[in-house]
MMTF fields as JSON, N, C-alpha, C and O atoms, coordinates in Angstrom:
{
  "mmtfVersion": "1.0.0",
  "mmtfProducer": "UNKNOWN",
  "numBonds": 507,
  "numAtoms": 508,
  "numGroups": 127,
  "numChains": 1,
  "numModels": 1,
  "chainsPerModel": [1],
  "groupsPerChain": [127],
  "chainIdList": ["A"],
  "bondAtomList": [4, 2, 8, 6, 12, 10, 16, 14, 20, 18, 24, 22, 28, 26, 32, 30, 36, 34, 40, 38, 44, 42, 48, 46, 52, 50, 56, 54, 60, 58, 64, 62, 68, 66, 72, 70, 76, 74, 80, 78, 84, 82, 88, 86, 92, 90, 96, 94, 100, 98, 104, 102, 108, 106, 112, 110, 116, 114, 120, 118, 124, 122, 128, 126, 132, 130, 136, 134, 140, 138, 144, 142, 148, 146, 152, 150, 156, 154, 160, 158, 164, 162, 168, 166, 172, 170, 176, 174, 180, 178, 184, 182, 188, 186, 192, 190, 196, 194, 200, 198, 204, 202, 208, 206, 212, 210, 216, 214, 220, 218, 224, 222, 228, 226, 232, 230, 236, 234, 240, 238, 244, 242, 248, 246, 252, 250, 256, 254, 260, 258, 264, 262, 268, 266, 272, 270, 276, 274, 280, 278, 284, 282, 288, 286, 292, 290, 296, 294, 300, 298, 304, 302, 308, 306, 312, 310, 316, 314, 320, 318, 324, 322, 328, 326, 332, 330, 336, 334, 340, 338, 344, 342, 348, 346, 352, 350, 356, 354, 360, 358, 364, 362, 368, 366, 372, 370, 376, 374, 380, 378, 384, 382, 388, 386, 392, 390, 396, 394, 400, 398, 404, 402, 408, 406, 412, 410, 416, 414, 420, 418, 424, 422, 428, 426, 432, 430, 436, 434, 440, 438, 444, 442, 448, 446, 452, 450, 456, 454, 460, 458, 464, 462, 468, 466, 472, 470, 476, 474, 480, 478, 484, 482, 488, 486, 492, 490, 496, 494, 500, 498, 504, 502],
  "bondOrderList": [1, 1, 1, 1, 1, 1, 1, 1, 1, 1, 1, 1, 1, 1, 1, 1, 1, 1, 1, 1, 1, 1, 1, 1, 1, 1, 1, 1, 1, 1, 1, 1, 1, 1, 1, 1, 1, 1, 1, 1, 1, 1, 1, 1, 1, 1, 1, 1, 1, 1, 1, 1, 1, 1, 1, 1, 1, 1, 1, 1, 1, 1, 1, 1, 1, 1, 1, 1, 1, 1, 1, 1, 1, 1, 1, 1, 1, 1, 1, 1, 1, 1, 1, 1, 1, 1, 1, 1, 1, 1, 1, 1, 1, 1, 1, 1, 1, 1, 1, 1, 1, 1, 1, 1, 1, 1, 1, 1, 1, 1, 1, 1, 1, 1, 1, 1, 1, 1, 1, 1, 1, 1, 1, 1, 1, 1],
  "groupList": [{"groupName": "GLN", "atomNameList": ["N", "CA", "C", "O"], "elementList": ["N", "C", "C", "O"], "formalChargeList": [0, 0, 0, 0], "bondAtomList": [1, 0, 2, 1, 3, 2], "bondOrderList": [1, 1, 2], "singleLetterCode": "Q", "chemCompType": "L-PEPTIDE LINKING"}, {"groupName": "ALA", "atomNameList": ["N", "CA", "C", "O"], "elementList": ["N", "C", "C", "O"], "formalChargeList": [0, 0, 0, 0], "bondAtomList": [1, 0, 2, 1, 3, 2], "bondOrderList": [1, 1, 2], "singleLetterCode": "A", "chemCompType": "L-PEPTIDE LINKING"}, {"groupName": "GLU", "atomNameList": ["N", "CA", "C", "O"], "elementList": ["N", "C", "C", "O"], "formalChargeList": [0, 0, 0, 0], "bondAtomList": [1, 0, 2, 1, 3, 2], "bondOrderList": [1, 1, 2], "singleLetterCode": "E", "chemCompType": "L-PEPTIDE LINKING"}, {"groupName": "LYS", "atomNameList": ["N", "CA", "C", "O"], "elementList": ["N", "C", "C", "O"], "formalChargeList": [0, 0, 0, 0], "bondAtomList": [1, 0, 2, 1, 3, 2], "bondOrderList": [1, 1, 2], "singleLetterCode": "K", "chemCompType": "L-PEPTIDE LINKING"}, {"groupName": "ARG", "atomNameList": ["N", "CA", "C", "O"], "elementList": ["N", "C", "C", "O"], "formalChargeList": [0, 0, 0, 0], "bondAtomList": [1, 0, 2, 1, 3, 2], "bondOrderList": [1, 1, 2], "singleLetterCode": "R", "chemCompType": "L-PEPTIDE LINKING"}, {"groupName": "ILE", "atomNameList": ["N", "CA", "C", "O"], "elementList": ["N", "C", "C", "O"], "formalChargeList": [0, 0, 0, 0], "bondAtomList": [1, 0, 2, 1, 3, 2], "bondOrderList": [1, 1, 2], "singleLetterCode": "I", "chemCompType": "L-PEPTIDE LINKING"}, {"groupName": "LEU", "atomNameList": ["N", "CA", "C", "O"], "elementList": ["N", "C", "C", "O"], "formalChargeList": [0, 0, 0, 0], "bondAtomList": [1, 0, 2, 1, 3, 2], "bondOrderList": [1, 1, 2], "singleLetterCode": "L", "chemCompType": "L-PEPTIDE LINKING"}, {"groupName": "VAL", "atomNameList": ["N", "CA", "C", "O"], "elementList": ["N", "C", "C", "O"], "formalChargeList": [0, 0, 0, 0], "bondAtomList": [1, 0, 2, 1, 3, 2], "bondOrderList": [1, 1, 2], "singleLetterCode": "V", "chemCompType": "L-PEPTIDE LINKING"}, {"groupName": "HIS", "atomNameList": ["N", "CA", "C", "O"], "elementList": ["N", "C", "C", "O"], "formalChargeList": [0, 0, 0, 0], "bondAtomList": [1, 0, 2, 1, 3, 2], "bondOrderList": [1, 1, 2], "singleLetterCode": "H", "chemCompType": "L-PEPTIDE LINKING"}, {"groupName": "PHE", "atomNameList": ["N", "CA", "C", "O"], "elementList": ["N", "C", "C", "O"], "formalChargeList": [0, 0, 0, 0], "bondAtomList": [1, 0, 2, 1, 3, 2], "bondOrderList": [1, 1, 2], "singleLetterCode": "F", "chemCompType": "L-PEPTIDE LINKING"}, {"groupName": "PRO", "atomNameList": ["N", "CA", "C", "O"], "elementList": ["N", "C", "C", "O"], "formalChargeList": [0, 0, 0, 0], "bondAtomList": [1, 0, 2, 1, 3, 2], "bondOrderList": [1, 1, 2], "singleLetterCode": "P", "chemCompType": "L-PEPTIDE LINKING"}, {"groupName": "THR", "atomNameList": ["N", "CA", "C", "O"], "elementList": ["N", "C", "C", "O"], "formalChargeList": [0, 0, 0, 0], "bondAtomList": [1, 0, 2, 1, 3, 2], "bondOrderList": [1, 1, 2], "singleLetterCode": "T", "chemCompType": "L-PEPTIDE LINKING"}, {"groupName": "ASP", "atomNameList": ["N", "CA", "C", "O"], "elementList": ["N", "C", "C", "O"], "formalChargeList": [0, 0, 0, 0], "bondAtomList": [1, 0, 2, 1, 3, 2], "bondOrderList": [1, 1, 2], "singleLetterCode": "D", "chemCompType": "L-PEPTIDE LINKING"}, {"groupName": "SER", "atomNameList": ["N", "CA", "C", "O"], "elementList": ["N", "C", "C", "O"], "formalChargeList": [0, 0, 0, 0], "bondAtomList": [1, 0, 2, 1, 3, 2], "bondOrderList": [1, 1, 2], "singleLetterCode": "S", "chemCompType": "L-PEPTIDE LINKING"}, {"groupName": "TRP", "atomNameList": ["N", "CA", "C", "O"], "elementList": ["N", "C", "C", "O"], "formalChargeList": [0, 0, 0, 0], "bondAtomList": [1, 0, 2, 1, 3, 2], "bondOrderList": [1, 1, 2], "singleLetterCode": "W", "chemCompType": "L-PEPTIDE LINKING"}],
  "groupTypeList": [0, 1, 2, 0, 1, 1, 3, 1, 2, 1, 2, 4, 5, 1, 0, 2, 0, 1, 4, 5, 0, 1, 2, 0, 1, 4, 6, 4, 1, 2, 2, 2, 1, 2, 4, 1, 4, 5, 6, 1, 2, 1, 2, 1, 2, 2, 0, 1, 7, 4, 0, 4, 6, 1, 2, 2, 1, 1, 0, 4, 1, 8, 2, 2, 1, 2, 3, 9, 4, 0, 10, 0, 10, 1, 11, 11, 2, 3, 12, 2, 4, 9, 4, 0, 1, 2, 1, 3, 1, 6, 1, 2, 5, 1, 1, 4, 2, 10, 5, 7, 4, 4, 2, 13, 9, 1, 11, 7, 10, 2, 10, 14, 0, 11, 5, 2, 10, 13, 2, 7, 7, 5, 4, 7, 12, 12, 3],
  "groupIdList": [1, 2, 3, 4, 5, 6, 7, 8, 9, 10, 11, 12, 13, 14, 15, 16, 17, 18, 19, 20, 21, 22, 23, 24, 25, 26, 27, 28, 29, 30, 31, 32, 33, 34, 35, 36, 37, 38, 39, 40, 41, 42, 43, 44, 45, 46, 47, 48, 49, 50, 51, 52, 53, 54, 55, 56, 57, 58, 59, 60, 61, 62, 63, 64, 65, 66, 67, 68, 69, 70, 71, 72, 73, 74, 75, 76, 77, 78, 79, 80, 81, 82, 83, 84, 85, 86, 87, 88, 89, 90, 91, 92, 93, 94, 95, 96, 97, 98, 99, 100, 101, 102, 103, 104, 105, 106, 107, 108, 109, 110, 111, 112, 113, 114, 115, 116, 117, 118, 119, 120, 121, 122, 123, 124, 125, 126, 127],
  "secStructList": [7, 2, 2, 2, 2, 2, 2, 2, 2, 2, 2, 2, 2, 2, 2, 2, 2, 2, 2, 2, 2, 2, 2, 2, 2, 2, 2, 2, 2, 2, 2, 2, 2, 2, 2, 2, 2, 2, 2, 2, 2, 2, 2, 2, 2, 2, 2, 2, 2, 2, 2, 2, 2, 2, 2, 2, 2, 2, 2, 2, 2, 2, 2, 2, 2, 2, 2, 2, 2, 1, 7, 7, 7, 7, 1, 1, 2, 2, 2, 2, 2, 2, 2, 2, 2, 2, 2, 2, 2, 2, 2, 2, 2, 2, 2, 1, 7, 7, 7, 7, 7, 7, 7, 7, 7, 1, 1, 1, 7, 7, 4, 4, 4, 7, 7, 7, 6, 6, 7, 7, 7, 7, 7, 7, 7, 7, 7],
  "xCoordList": [-155.395, -156.135, -155.466, -155.369, -155.01, -154.327, -153.034, -152.626, -152.413, -151.183, -151.463, -150.707, -152.545, -152.946, -153.328, -152.991, -154.023, -154.407, -153.167, -153.08, -152.201, -150.964, -150.182, -149.602, -150.165, -149.481, -150.148, -149.469, -151.474, -152.226, -151.987, -151.829, -151.961, -151.715, -150.298, -150.09, -149.32, -147.933, -147.817, -147.099, -148.518, -148.495, -149.151, -148.665, -150.268, -150.962, -150.065, -150.007, -149.361, -148.457, -147.302, -146.901, -146.766, -145.668, -146.131, -145.406, -147.359, -147.898, -148.106, -147.825, -148.602, -148.834, -147.499, -147.396, -146.468, -145.155, -144.59, -144.013, -144.752, -144.272, -145.01, -144.405, -146.334, -147.126, -146.666, -146.541, -146.413, -145.959, -144.585, -144.349, -143.689, -142.358, -142.45, -141.752, -143.305, -143.49, -144.052, -143.628, -145.012, -145.603, -144.541, -144.469, -143.706, -142.643, -141.639, -141.194, -141.284, -140.348, -140.949, -140.251, -142.248, -142.921, -142.929, -142.672, -143.23, -143.255, -141.862, -141.719, -140.826, -139.458, -139.104, -138.498, -139.486, -139.2, -139.937, -139.365, -141.201, -141.967, -141.333, -141.216, -140.926, -140.303, -138.992, -138.707, -138.203, -136.94, -137.201, -136.499, -138.198, -138.542, -139.013, -138.659, -139.803, -140.288, -139.112, -139.048, -138.177, -136.998, -136.17, -135.713, -135.985, -135.216, -135.922, -135.267, -137.249, -138.013, -137.885, -137.691, -137.996, -137.886, -136.481, -136.317, -135.466, -134.09, -133.876, -133.235, -134.408, -134.272, -134.977, -134.45, -136.17, -136.892, -136.099, -136.0, -135.532, -134.755, -133.523, -133.195, -132.844, -131.671, -132.058, -131.358, -133.171, -133.632, -133.994, -133.68, -134.657, -135.029, -133.781, -133.696, -132.814, -131.571, -130.824, -130.282, -130.797, -130.148, -130.867, -130.223, -132.191, -132.956, -132.657, -132.524, -132.551, -132.237, -130.838, -130.636, -129.861, -128.498, -128.479, -127.808, -129.214, -129.278, -129.893, -129.397, -130.976, -131.65, -130.717, -130.641, -130.001, -129.067, -127.933, -127.522, -127.431, -126.365, -126.869, -126.159, -128.095, -128.667, -128.869, -128.601, -129.345, -129.538, -128.207, -128.113, -127.169, -125.846, -125.309, -124.738, -125.493, -125.04, -125.811, -125.232, -127.113, -127.936, -127.475, -127.354, -127.216, -126.745, -125.4, -125.186, -124.493, -123.185, -123.34, -122.654, -124.249, -124.499, -125.055, -124.64, -126.0, -126.586, -125.535, -125.505, -124.662, -123.603, -122.644, -122.242, -122.282, -121.39, -122.06, -121.402, -123.345, -124.096, -124.097, -123.977, -124.234, -124.215, -122.888, -122.86, -121.771, -120.46, -120.169, -119.416, -120.753, -120.492, -121.171, -120.609, -122.355, -123.09, -122.473, -122.106, -122.352, -121.843, -122.854, -124.062, -122.327, -123.209, -123.636, -122.78, -124.906, -125.36, -125.08, -125.06, -124.863, -124.653, -125.959, -127.028, -125.86, -127.09, -127.664, -128.88, -126.774, -127.278, -126.505, -125.495, -127.007, -126.336, -124.979, -124.027, -124.896, -123.639, -122.575, -121.422, -122.968, -122.031, -121.565, -120.392, -122.483, -122.145, -121.161, -120.191, -121.409, -120.5, -119.119, -118.1, -119.087, -117.808, -117.053, -115.847, -117.765, -117.117, -116.558, -115.457, -117.321, -116.85, -115.623, -114.664, -115.652, -114.512, -113.286, -112.173, -113.498, -112.389, -111.799, -110.578, -112.654, -112.185, -111.413, -110.385, -111.91, -111.232, -109.858, -108.87, -109.801, -108.532, -107.54, -106.36, -108.003, -107.106, -106.609, -105.453, -107.477, -107.059, -106.006, -105.038, -106.185, -105.195, -103.859, -102.805, -103.9, -102.667, -101.96, -100.736, -102.738, -102.143, -101.535, -100.571, -102.079, -101.58, -100.314, -99.597, -100.022, -98.838, -97.556, -97.537, -96.49, -95.174, -94.776, -95.13, -94.058, -93.655, -92.704, -91.876, -92.842, -91.992, -90.74, -90.804, -89.616, -88.354, -87.565, -87.444, -87.044, -86.253, -84.821, -84.511, -83.959, -82.55, -81.751, -81.797, -81.038, -80.142, -78.837, -78.827, -77.763, -76.469, -75.852, -75.85, -75.344, -74.716, -73.251, -72.894, -72.417, -70.982, -70.594, -69.635, -71.339, -71.032, -72.303, -73.305, -72.232, -73.421, -74.481, -74.19, -75.689, -76.708, -77.097, -77.066, -77.459, -77.973, -79.371, -80.023, -79.831, -81.166, -82.265, -83.229, -82.129, -83.174, -83.124, -84.049, -82.041, -81.904, -82.422, -82.553, -82.711, -83.137, -84.589, -85.389, -84.906, -86.276, -86.838, -86.288, -87.912, -88.564, -89.295, -89.808, -89.359, -90.062, -91.542, -92.147, -92.117, -93.538, -93.8, -94.948, -92.733, -92.92, -93.258, -92.808, -94.053, -94.314, -93.764, -94.184, -92.841, -92.206, -92.827, -92.733, -93.459, -94.088, -93.527, -93.558, -93.014, -92.514, -93.538, -93.987, -93.888, -94.863, -94.174, -93.645, -94.183, -93.613, -94.763, -95.52, -94.895, -95.936, -95.433, -94.355, -96.198, -95.784, -96.785, -96.607],
  "yCoordList": [26.982, 28.2, 29.406, 30.481, 29.21, 30.291, 30.642, 31.801, 29.592, 29.823, 30.609, 31.511, 30.263, 30.952, 32.4, 33.31, 32.614, 33.963, 34.767, 35.95, 34.127, 34.815, 35.172, 36.255, 34.246, 34.489, 35.649, 36.527, 35.642, 36.709, 38.036, 39.07, 38.008, 39.232, 39.751, 40.954, 38.822, 39.215, 39.801, 40.778, 39.207, 39.702, 41.081, 41.968, 41.25, 42.536, 43.604, 44.735, 43.228, 44.176, 44.53, 45.691, 43.54, 43.777, 44.694, 45.604, 44.448, 45.305, 46.735, 47.705, 46.842, 48.158, 48.902, 50.094, 48.156, 48.786, 49.21, 50.291, 48.373, 48.699, 49.929, 50.801, 49.994, 51.145, 52.409, 53.473, 52.273, 53.425, 53.887, 55.087, 52.948, 53.31, 53.973, 54.951, 53.447, 54.039, 55.455, 56.364, 55.639, 56.964, 57.931, 59.085, 57.429, 58.28, 58.657, 59.803, 57.7, 57.97, 58.991, 59.889, 58.851, 59.802, 61.197, 62.188, 61.267, 62.564, 63.202, 64.407, 62.363, 62.892, 63.418, 64.481, 62.666, 63.089, 64.394, 65.292, 64.499, 65.732, 66.904, 68.009, 66.633, 67.681, 68.143, 69.34, 67.188, 67.521, 68.305, 69.273, 67.895, 68.612, 70.033, 70.979, 70.18, 71.505, 72.387, 73.564, 71.8, 72.548, 72.997, 74.138, 72.086, 72.414, 73.51, 74.411, 73.437, 74.452, 75.813, 76.832, 75.82, 77.079, 77.658, 78.864, 76.784, 77.239, 77.811, 78.851, 77.139, 77.627, 78.971, 79.872, 79.11, 80.387, 81.494, 82.609, 81.176, 82.178, 82.601, 83.785, 81.629, 81.958, 82.788, 83.736, 82.433, 83.2, 84.625, 85.582, 84.755, 86.085, 86.903, 88.089, 86.252, 86.945, 87.376, 88.48, 86.506, 86.839, 88.004, 88.89, 88.01, 89.115, 90.422, 91.47, 90.361, 91.568, 92.068, 93.264, 91.134, 91.541, 92.154, 93.159, 91.548, 92.06, 93.455, 94.348, 93.64, 94.942, 95.995, 97.115, 95.633, 96.578, 96.934, 98.091, 95.943, 96.21, 97.123, 98.033, 96.88, 97.734, 99.153, 100.118, 99.285, 100.622, 101.343, 102.534, 100.626, 101.245, 101.677, 102.759, 100.828, 101.184, 102.395, 103.28, 102.43, 103.564, 104.849, 105.892, 104.767, 105.956, 106.422, 107.619, 105.478, 105.842, 106.491, 107.462, 105.947, 106.513, 107.926, 108.821, 108.132, 109.46, 110.453, 111.595, 110.017, 110.904, 111.261, 112.416, 110.268, 110.533, 111.485, 112.358, 111.321, 112.193, 113.629, 114.575, 113.789, 115.136, 115.822, 117.0, 115.08, 115.686, 115.902, 116.81, 115.085, 115.207, 116.442, 117.104, 116.756, 117.897, 119.187, 119.276, 120.191, 121.472, 122.084, 122.078, 122.601, 123.2, 124.58, 125.414, 124.835, 126.141, 127.221, 126.961, 128.443, 129.561, 129.824, 129.88, 129.984, 130.14, 131.539, 131.73, 132.522, 133.891, 134.607, 134.116, 135.774, 136.586, 137.056, 137.189, 137.305, 137.74, 136.649, 136.94, 135.401, 134.289, 134.187, 133.923, 134.395, 134.317, 135.431, 135.188, 136.65, 137.769, 137.471, 137.741, 136.913, 136.575, 135.539, 135.664, 134.524, 133.49, 134.085, 133.733, 134.987, 135.608, 136.477, 136.449, 137.255, 138.104, 137.254, 137.586, 136.16, 135.268, 134.653, 134.58, 134.215, 133.627, 134.662, 134.342, 135.904, 136.972, 137.255, 137.397, 137.335, 137.603, 136.475, 136.73, 135.244, 134.112, 134.12, 133.786, 134.5, 134.583, 135.672, 135.48, 136.821, 137.902, 137.453, 137.727, 136.775, 136.296, 135.297, 135.318, 134.425, 133.429, 134.08, 133.554, 135.219, 135.892, 136.698, 137.038, 137.012, 137.806, 137.032, 135.802, 137.802, 137.186, 136.631, 137.212, 135.534, 134.989, 135.941, 136.612, 135.981, 136.833, 136.037, 134.946, 136.604, 135.912, 136.73, 137.947, 136.079, 136.757, 136.274, 135.096, 137.233, 136.866, 137.615, 138.841, 136.852, 137.448, 136.679, 135.453, 137.395, 136.714, 136.827, 137.891, 135.733, 135.7, 135.363, 134.418, 136.143, 135.899, 134.671, 133.974, 134.419, 133.272, 132.446, 132.675, 131.503, 130.689, 131.612, 132.359, 131.579, 132.501, 132.197, 131.055, 133.255, 133.105, 132.482, 132.578, 131.851, 131.234, 132.226, 131.859, 133.473, 134.439, 134.899, 135.564, 134.553, 134.956, 133.895, 134.164, 132.722, 131.65, 131.827, 132.39, 131.344, 131.411, 129.995, 129.072, 129.854, 128.545, 128.315, 129.272, 127.092, 126.832, 127.212, 127.511, 127.2, 127.512, 129.012, 129.448, 129.807, 131.252, 131.859, 131.391, 132.902, 133.704, 135.087, 135.738, 135.513, 136.802, 137.812, 137.669, 138.831, 139.876, 141.212, 141.542, 141.968, 143.297, 144.314, 144.294, 145.185, 146.213, 147.556, 147.886, 148.326, 149.67, 150.66, 150.77, 151.378, 152.395, 153.659, 154.151, 154.19, 155.407, 156.5, 157.603],
  "zCoordList": [37.056, 36.747, 37.409, 36.816, 38.638, 39.344, 38.605, 38.522, 38.074, 37.334, 36.059, 35.697, 35.385, 34.167, 34.487, 33.731, 35.594, 36.007, 36.355, 36.027, 37.022, 37.383, 36.124, 36.036, 35.131, 33.875, 33.129, 32.595, 33.099, 32.435, 33.139, 32.489, 34.458, 35.241, 34.968, 34.805, 34.92, 34.652, 33.245, 33.035, 32.29, 30.914, 30.83, 30.13, 31.557, 31.583, 32.198, 31.715, 33.277, 33.942, 32.999, 32.922, 32.284, 31.348, 30.216, 29.815, 29.695, 28.638, 29.147, 28.444, 30.382, 30.988, 31.148, 30.859, 31.622, 31.782, 30.42, 30.301, 29.404, 28.059, 27.527, 26.904, 27.779, 27.339, 28.058, 27.452, 29.38, 30.171, 29.674, 29.534, 29.411, 28.912, 27.536, 27.27, 26.669, 25.341, 25.471, 24.757, 26.389, 26.628, 27.155, 26.733, 28.097, 28.636, 27.545, 27.477, 26.698, 25.602, 24.633, 24.163, 24.335, 23.444, 24.058, 23.374, 25.378, 26.061, 26.072, 25.866, 26.32, 26.3, 24.904, 24.769, 23.875, 22.5, 22.175, 21.557, 22.59, 22.362, 23.109, 22.581, 24.354, 25.167, 24.528, 24.473, 24.047, 23.385, 22.1, 21.81, 21.339, 20.107, 20.429, 19.726, 21.481, 21.892, 22.321, 21.966, 23.094, 23.527, 22.318, 22.256, 21.362, 20.156, 19.353, 18.828, 19.256, 18.522, 19.203, 18.54, 20.538, 21.291, 21.13, 20.95, 21.198, 21.03, 19.628, 19.472, 18.615, 17.239, 17.074, 16.422, 17.664, 17.59, 18.28, 17.768, 19.453, 20.189, 19.389, 19.325, 18.782, 17.975, 16.759, 16.404, 16.118, 14.956, 15.364, 14.656, 16.507, 16.996, 17.337, 17.015, 17.992, 18.345, 17.085, 17.025, 16.088, 14.814, 14.145, 13.584, 14.201, 13.613, 14.335, 13.702, 15.659, 16.438, 16.082, 15.875, 16.011, 15.64, 14.243, 14.009, 13.324, 11.949, 11.932, 11.246, 12.689, 12.742, 13.338, 12.834, 14.423, 15.038, 14.081, 14.002, 13.358, 12.393, 11.276, 10.849, 10.803, 9.762, 10.272, 9.555, 11.519, 12.092, 12.233, 11.939, 12.683, 12.826, 11.462, 11.327, 10.457, 9.111, 8.588, 7.958, 8.853, 8.419, 9.107, 8.465, 10.433, 11.158, 10.606, 10.418, 10.347, 9.804, 8.433, 8.116, 7.62, 6.293, 6.411, 5.676, 7.341, 7.532, 8.014, 7.557, 8.945, 9.43, 8.295, 8.154, 7.49, 6.361, 5.373, 4.807, 5.168, 4.261, 4.78, 4.001, 6.101, 6.683, 6.405, 6.046, 6.57, 6.363, 4.884, 4.532, 4.017, 2.594, 2.019, 1.147, 2.488, 1.965, 2.478, 3.65, 1.61, 2.102, 3.069, 2.83, 4.145, 5.145, 4.658, 4.364, 4.569, 4.089, 5.131, 6.334, 4.634, 5.544, 6.278, 5.67, 7.579, 8.358, 8.217, 8.254, 8.055, 7.92, 6.824, 6.32, 6.474, 5.46, 5.975, 5.205, 7.277, 7.887, 7.733, 7.413, 7.963, 7.803, 6.355, 6.089, 5.429, 4.012, 3.64, 2.922, 4.126, 3.852, 4.439, 3.803, 5.65, 6.282, 5.442, 5.23, 4.97, 4.154, 2.864, 2.438, 2.242, 1.002, 1.264, 0.493, 2.357, 2.692, 2.994, 2.587, 3.707, 4.036, 2.766, 2.621, 1.855, 0.605, -0.214, -0.81, -0.242, -0.984, -0.373, -1.093, 0.966, 1.64, 1.389, 1.147, 1.445, 1.196, -0.242, -0.5, -1.185, -2.584, -2.76, -3.495, -2.09, -2.17, -1.587, -2.161, -0.467, 0.158, -0.755, -0.882, -1.387, -2.274, -3.507, -4.063, -3.952, -5.149, -4.878, -5.819, -3.628, -3.291, -3.573, -3.63, -3.747, -3.876, -2.515, -1.489, -2.485, -1.193, -0.467, -1.085, 0.827, 1.65, 1.987, 2.554, 1.628, 1.869, 2.878, 2.742, 3.859, 4.885, 4.744, 4.917, 4.421, 4.273, 5.326, 5.427, 6.086, 7.069, 7.004, 6.896, 7.069, 7.052, 8.432, 9.051, 8.885, 10.2, 10.022, 9.318, 10.665, 10.562, 11.362, 11.032, 12.401, 13.251, 13.407, 12.731, 14.296, 14.579, 15.166, 16.1, 14.645, 15.139, 16.578, 17.037, 17.258, 18.609, 18.524, 17.484, 19.593, 19.547, 19.179, 18.508, 19.61, 19.299, 17.855, 17.39, 17.119, 15.725, 14.753, 13.559, 15.241, 14.336, 13.948, 14.695, 12.789, 12.287, 12.325, 11.726, 13.022, 13.074, 11.755, 11.174, 11.27, 10.009, 10.062, 9.033, 11.256, 11.347, 11.404, 11.323, 11.545, 11.648, 10.299, 9.254, 10.348, 9.164, 9.474, 10.43, 8.672, 8.915, 7.965, 6.746, 8.527, 7.723, 8.19, 9.375, 7.232, 7.568, 7.102, 5.956, 7.998, 7.662, 7.801, 8.863, 6.73, 6.76, 6.793, 5.83, 7.896, 7.995, 7.327, 7.662, 6.389, 5.686, 5.887, 5.369]
}
């Protein structure tokens, strides 16, 4: 009888250990699933934030490009008059005959006699 009781006790202990191990395995699996879910949520949230930031940057770039594309209105009548006068003066300058400077040098010109390509030579005769 003692042997049977010991066998029953050993079987009960083995069942208890198996139940405890199964419970621990279930808890580990739940914990792992929870960790994976939290990680997936964090990655999804991070991706959403990156997407939102990229959209905001694209929107800002589009708005900046739109600002430069639109002609800037004259802020005052004085600015408008200045722009018109400037356009008229530029049109008059463009309509003029080109100014040609011809000089003949018998020898190699001195440095002060050379004309730089960026120079504009204008002769004004006061009468």
